[in-house]
């Protein structure tokens, strides 16, 4: 009979250890989920900053080319031609 009691005590002890381990893992999982959400938010914020900086860079390039730098004359002409084509397309769409 004492062997059965020892086995039951051993099983109870193991079950308690498993519950403790499960609780620890759940806490760890929650902490990791929170960290993942923060990382995702940071990535989103950085992506928005990258888009804003790329837009600013493109605007600065265009401004620089419109100011008439020697190396940018070709780019300026191409951009102006592109804008004229877009305007012509819009006018044609409105005329239909």
XYZ file of N, CA, C and O in Angstrom, residues 62 64-69 72-81:
68
model
N 14.282 66.169 -58.100
C 13.555 66.910 -59.123
C 13.842 68.399 -58.987
O 14.076 69.086 -59.981
N 16.439 69.806 -57.722
C 17.816 70.031 -58.149
C 17.924 70.017 -59.669
O 18.614 70.847 -60.263
N 17.215 69.100 -60.292
C 17.292 69.038 -61.753
C 16.596 70.245 -62.384
O 17.021 70.731 -63.428
N 15.511 70.719 -61.751
C 14.822 71.889 -62.295
C 15.621 73.167 -62.101
O 15.430 74.140 -62.830
N 16.522 73.170 -61.116
C 17.350 74.348 -60.891
C 18.414 74.495 -61.976
O 19.030 75.540 -62.096
N 18.619 73.440 -62.736
C 19.449 73.592 -63.925
C 20.881 73.166 -63.782
O 21.750 73.737 -64.423
N 21.160 72.180 -62.985
C 22.519 71.660 -62.930
C 22.888 71.040 -64.270
O 22.050 70.475 -64.973
N 22.090 67.423 -64.770
C 20.689 67.049 -64.643
C 19.804 67.581 -65.775
O 18.589 67.416 -65.724
N 20.378 68.210 -66.776
C 19.571 68.777 -67.860
C 18.795 67.692 -68.593
O 17.626 67.884 -68.919
N 19.432 66.571 -68.841
C 18.761 65.486 -69.552
C 17.587 64.967 -68.729
O 16.494 64.752 -69.254
N 17.810 64.769 -67.424
C 16.732 64.312 -66.539
C 15.593 65.318 -66.521
O 14.417 64.940 -66.531
N 15.929 66.586 -66.502
C 14.901 67.632 -66.471
C 14.058 67.578 -67.735
O 12.829 67.622 -67.674
N 14.713 67.469 -68.879
C 13.988 67.399 -70.142
C 13.081 66.168 -70.184
O 11.932 66.248 -70.622
N 13.594 65.029 -69.735
C 12.798 63.806 -69.736
C 11.588 63.931 -68.812
O 10.486 63.500 -69.148
N 11.783 64.532 -67.668
C 10.687 64.696 -66.714
C 9.630 65.652 -67.264
O 8.433 65.394 -67.153
N 10.086 66.750 -67.851
C 9.149 67.707 -68.443
C 8.365 67.039 -69.569
O 7.139 67.193 -69.660
N 9.044 66.283 -70.421
C 8.361 65.567 -71.507
C 7.345 64.568 -70.953
O 6.240 64.431 -71.476
